[in-house]
PDB file of C-alpha atoms in Angstrom:
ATOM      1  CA  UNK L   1     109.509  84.029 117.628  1.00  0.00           C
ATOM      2  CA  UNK L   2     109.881  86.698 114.847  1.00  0.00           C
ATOM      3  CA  UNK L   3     111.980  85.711 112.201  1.00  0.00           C
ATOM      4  CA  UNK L   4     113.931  87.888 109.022  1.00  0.00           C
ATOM      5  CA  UNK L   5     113.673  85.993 105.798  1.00  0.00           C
ATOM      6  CA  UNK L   6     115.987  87.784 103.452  1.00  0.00           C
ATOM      7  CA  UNK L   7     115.706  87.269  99.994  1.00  0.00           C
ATOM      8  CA  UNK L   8     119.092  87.478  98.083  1.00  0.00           C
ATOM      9  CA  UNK L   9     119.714  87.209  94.367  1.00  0.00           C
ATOM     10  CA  UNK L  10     121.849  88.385  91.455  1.00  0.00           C
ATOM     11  CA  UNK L  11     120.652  91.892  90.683  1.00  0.00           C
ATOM     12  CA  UNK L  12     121.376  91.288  87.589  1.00  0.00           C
ATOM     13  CA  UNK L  13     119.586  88.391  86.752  1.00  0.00           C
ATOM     14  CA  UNK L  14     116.628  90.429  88.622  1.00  0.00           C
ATOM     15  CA  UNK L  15     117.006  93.480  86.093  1.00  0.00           C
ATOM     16  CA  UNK L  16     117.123  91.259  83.299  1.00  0.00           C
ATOM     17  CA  UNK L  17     113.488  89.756  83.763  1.00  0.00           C
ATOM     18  CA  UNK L  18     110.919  91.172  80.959  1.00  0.00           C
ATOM     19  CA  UNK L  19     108.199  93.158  82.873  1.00  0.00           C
ATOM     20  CA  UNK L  20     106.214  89.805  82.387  1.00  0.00           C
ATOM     21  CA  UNK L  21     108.429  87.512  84.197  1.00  0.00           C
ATOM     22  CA  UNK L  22     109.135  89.737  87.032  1.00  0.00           C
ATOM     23  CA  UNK L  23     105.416  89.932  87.444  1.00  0.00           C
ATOM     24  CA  UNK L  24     104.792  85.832  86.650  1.00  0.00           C
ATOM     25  CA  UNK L  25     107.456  86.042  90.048  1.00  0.00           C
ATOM     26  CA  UNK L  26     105.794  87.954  92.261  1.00  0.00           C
ATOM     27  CA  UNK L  27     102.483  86.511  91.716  1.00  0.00           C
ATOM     28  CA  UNK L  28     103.884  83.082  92.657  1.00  0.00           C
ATOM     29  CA  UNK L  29     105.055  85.217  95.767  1.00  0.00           C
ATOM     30  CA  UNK L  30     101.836  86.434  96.526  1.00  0.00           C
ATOM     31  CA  UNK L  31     100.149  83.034  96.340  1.00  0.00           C
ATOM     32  CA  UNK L  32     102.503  81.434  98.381  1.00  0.00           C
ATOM     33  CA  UNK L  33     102.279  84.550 100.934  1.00  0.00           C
ATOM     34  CA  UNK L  34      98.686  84.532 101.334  1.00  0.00           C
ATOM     35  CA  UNK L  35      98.018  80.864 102.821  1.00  0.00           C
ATOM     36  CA  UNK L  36     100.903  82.293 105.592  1.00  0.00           C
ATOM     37  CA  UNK L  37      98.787  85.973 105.983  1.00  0.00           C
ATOM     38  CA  UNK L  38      95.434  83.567 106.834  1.00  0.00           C
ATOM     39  CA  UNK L  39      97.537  82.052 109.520  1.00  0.00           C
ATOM     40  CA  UNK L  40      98.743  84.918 110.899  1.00  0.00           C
ATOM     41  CA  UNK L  41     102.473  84.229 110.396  1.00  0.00           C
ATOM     42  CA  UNK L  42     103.179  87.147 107.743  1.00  0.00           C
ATOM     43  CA  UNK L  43     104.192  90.479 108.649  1.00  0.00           C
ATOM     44  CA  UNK L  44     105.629  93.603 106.503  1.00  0.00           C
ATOM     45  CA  UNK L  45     107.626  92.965 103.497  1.00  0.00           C
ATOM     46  CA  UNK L  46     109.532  94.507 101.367  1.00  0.00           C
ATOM     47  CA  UNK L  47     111.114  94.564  97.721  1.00  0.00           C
ATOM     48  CA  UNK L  48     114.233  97.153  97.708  1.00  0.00           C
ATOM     49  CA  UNK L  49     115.127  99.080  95.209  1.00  0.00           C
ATOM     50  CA  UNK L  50     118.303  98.984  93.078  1.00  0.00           C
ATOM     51  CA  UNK L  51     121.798  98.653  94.932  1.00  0.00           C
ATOM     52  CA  UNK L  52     122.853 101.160  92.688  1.00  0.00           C
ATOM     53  CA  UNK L  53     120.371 103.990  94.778  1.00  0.00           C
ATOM     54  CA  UNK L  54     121.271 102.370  98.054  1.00  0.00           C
ATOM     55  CA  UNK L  55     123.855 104.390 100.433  1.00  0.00           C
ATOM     56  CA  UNK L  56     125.877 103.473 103.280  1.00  0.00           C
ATOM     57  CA  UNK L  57     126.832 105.795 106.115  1.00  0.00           C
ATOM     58  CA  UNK L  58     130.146 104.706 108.067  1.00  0.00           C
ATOM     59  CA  UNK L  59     132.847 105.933 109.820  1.00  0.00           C
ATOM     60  CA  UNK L  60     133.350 107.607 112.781  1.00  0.00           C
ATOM     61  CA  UNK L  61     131.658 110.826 114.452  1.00  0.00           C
ATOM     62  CA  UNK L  62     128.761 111.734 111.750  1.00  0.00           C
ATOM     63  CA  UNK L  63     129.999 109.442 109.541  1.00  0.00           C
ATOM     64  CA  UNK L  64     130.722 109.720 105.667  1.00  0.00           C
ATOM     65  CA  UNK L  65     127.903 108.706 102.735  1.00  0.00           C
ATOM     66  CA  UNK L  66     129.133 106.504 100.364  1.00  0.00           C
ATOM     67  CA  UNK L  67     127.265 105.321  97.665  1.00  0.00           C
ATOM     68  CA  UNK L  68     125.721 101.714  97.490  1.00  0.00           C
ATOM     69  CA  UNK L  69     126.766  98.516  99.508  1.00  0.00           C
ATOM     70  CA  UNK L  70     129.816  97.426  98.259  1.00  0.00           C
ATOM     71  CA  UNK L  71     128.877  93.725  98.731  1.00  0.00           C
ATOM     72  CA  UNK L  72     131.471  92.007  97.466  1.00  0.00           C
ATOM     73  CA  UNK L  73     128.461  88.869  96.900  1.00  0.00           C
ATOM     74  CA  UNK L  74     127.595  87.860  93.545  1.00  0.00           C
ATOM     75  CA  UNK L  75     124.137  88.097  94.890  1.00  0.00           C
ATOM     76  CA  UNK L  76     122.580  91.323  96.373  1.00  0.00           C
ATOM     77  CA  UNK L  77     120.153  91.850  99.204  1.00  0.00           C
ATOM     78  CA  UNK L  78     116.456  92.419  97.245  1.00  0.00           C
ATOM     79  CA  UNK L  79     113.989  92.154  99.862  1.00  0.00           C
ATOM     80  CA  UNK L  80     112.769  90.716 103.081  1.00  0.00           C
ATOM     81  CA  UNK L  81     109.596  89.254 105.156  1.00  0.00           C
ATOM     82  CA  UNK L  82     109.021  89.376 108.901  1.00  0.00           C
ATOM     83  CA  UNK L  83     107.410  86.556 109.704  1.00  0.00           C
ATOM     84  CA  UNK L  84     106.265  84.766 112.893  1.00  0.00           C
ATOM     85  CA  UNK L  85     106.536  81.163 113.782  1.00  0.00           C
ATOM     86  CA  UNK L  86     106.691  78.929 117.234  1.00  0.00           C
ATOM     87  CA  UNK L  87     110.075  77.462 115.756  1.00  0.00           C
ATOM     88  CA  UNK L  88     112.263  77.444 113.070  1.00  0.00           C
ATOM     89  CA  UNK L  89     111.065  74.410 111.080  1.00  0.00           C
ATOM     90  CA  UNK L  90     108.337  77.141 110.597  1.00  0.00           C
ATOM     91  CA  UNK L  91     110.419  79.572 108.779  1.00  0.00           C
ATOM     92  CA  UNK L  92     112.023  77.204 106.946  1.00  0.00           C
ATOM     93  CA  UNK L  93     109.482  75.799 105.366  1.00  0.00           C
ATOM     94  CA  UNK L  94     107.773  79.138 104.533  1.00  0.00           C
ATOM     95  CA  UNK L  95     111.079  80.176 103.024  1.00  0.00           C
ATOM     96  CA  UNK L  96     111.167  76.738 101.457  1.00  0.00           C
ATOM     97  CA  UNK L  97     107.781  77.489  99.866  1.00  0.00           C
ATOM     98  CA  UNK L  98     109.051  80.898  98.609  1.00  0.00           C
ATOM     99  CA  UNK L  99     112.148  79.663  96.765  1.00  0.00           C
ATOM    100  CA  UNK L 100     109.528  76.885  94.797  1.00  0.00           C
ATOM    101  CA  UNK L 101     108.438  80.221  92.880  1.00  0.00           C
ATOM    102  CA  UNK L 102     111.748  82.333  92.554  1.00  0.00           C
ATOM    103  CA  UNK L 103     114.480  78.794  92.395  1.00  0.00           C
ATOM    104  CA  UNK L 104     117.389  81.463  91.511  1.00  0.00           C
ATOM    105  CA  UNK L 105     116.703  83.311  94.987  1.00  0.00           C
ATOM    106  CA  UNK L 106     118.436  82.214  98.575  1.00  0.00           C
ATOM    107  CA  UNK L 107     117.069  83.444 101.638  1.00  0.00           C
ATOM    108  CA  UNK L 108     118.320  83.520 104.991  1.00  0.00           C
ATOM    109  CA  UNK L 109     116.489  82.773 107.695  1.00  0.00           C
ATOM    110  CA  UNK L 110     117.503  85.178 111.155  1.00  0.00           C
ATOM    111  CA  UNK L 111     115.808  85.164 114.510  1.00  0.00           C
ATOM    112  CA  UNK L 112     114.820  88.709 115.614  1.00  0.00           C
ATOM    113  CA  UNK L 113     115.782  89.513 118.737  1.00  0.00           C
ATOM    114  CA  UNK L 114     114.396  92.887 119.344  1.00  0.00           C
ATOM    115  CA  UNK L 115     111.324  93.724 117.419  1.00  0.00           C
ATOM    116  CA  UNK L 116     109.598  97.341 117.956  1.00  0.00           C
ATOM    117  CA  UNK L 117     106.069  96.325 116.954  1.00  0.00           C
ATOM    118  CA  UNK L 118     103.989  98.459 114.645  1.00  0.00           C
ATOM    119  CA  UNK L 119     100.257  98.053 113.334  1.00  0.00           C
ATOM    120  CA  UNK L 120      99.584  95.303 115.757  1.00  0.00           C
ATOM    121  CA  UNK L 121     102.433  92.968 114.901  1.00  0.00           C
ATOM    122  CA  UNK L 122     103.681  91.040 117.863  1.00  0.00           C
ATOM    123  CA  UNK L 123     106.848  91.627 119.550  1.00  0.00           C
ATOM    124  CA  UNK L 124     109.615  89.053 120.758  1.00  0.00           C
ATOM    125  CA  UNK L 125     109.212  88.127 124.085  1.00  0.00           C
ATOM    126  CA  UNK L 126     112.708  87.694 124.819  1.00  0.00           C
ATOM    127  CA  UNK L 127     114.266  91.530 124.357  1.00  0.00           C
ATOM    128  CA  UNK L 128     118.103  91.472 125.058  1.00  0.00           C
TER     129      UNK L 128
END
């Protein structure tokens, strides 16, 4: 089963770091992300960009532009992983193991249902 782990935190907070704790951060990320790459359970990720840049299109017909998210959260949407485990425990832990490294972060954990595969990253099985 694919799973979304979203990676949540105040933007603020985020924006804050000094260009060396941001990167002290993300190399935690990458070491706990490479033990899950040998075992094949990590697929694309991303880090997003400001809220500020982000847009939302709503409404009806073509829809209107309006800028950012308007996430009334104190914490903002900052990235994501695909990942793939047999179960959830799986994911969990994984996301577990990510929060050791960033403790201000939450992630949610989210079964994909429909996955369109791309460089050789598997699919769900169940498609509904």
């Amino acid at each position: 089963m694919l799973y979304a782990i979203l990676a949540y935190h105040v933007e603020s907070e985020v924006m804050s770091w000094t260009k060396e704790e941001d990167a002290a951060v993300m190399t935690g990320l990458r070491k706990v992300q490479e033990p899950l790459k040998a075992k094949g359970h990590f697929g694309p990720a991303a880090r997003l960009d400001e809220t500020r840049r982000a847009r939302t299109l709503r409404g009806p017909g073509a829809g209107m532009v309006l800028d950012g998210p308007f996430a009334e959260t104190k914490e903002q949407l900052l990235g994501f992983y695909i990942m793939e485990f047999s179960d959830e425990a799986g994911a969990v832990a994984a996301a577990r193991e990510l929060r050791k490294v960033n403790p201000g972060a939450v992630y949610e954990i989210r079964p994909i249902k429909l996955f369109l595969p791309a460089d050789g990253f598997g699919a769900t099985a169940d498609v509904r």
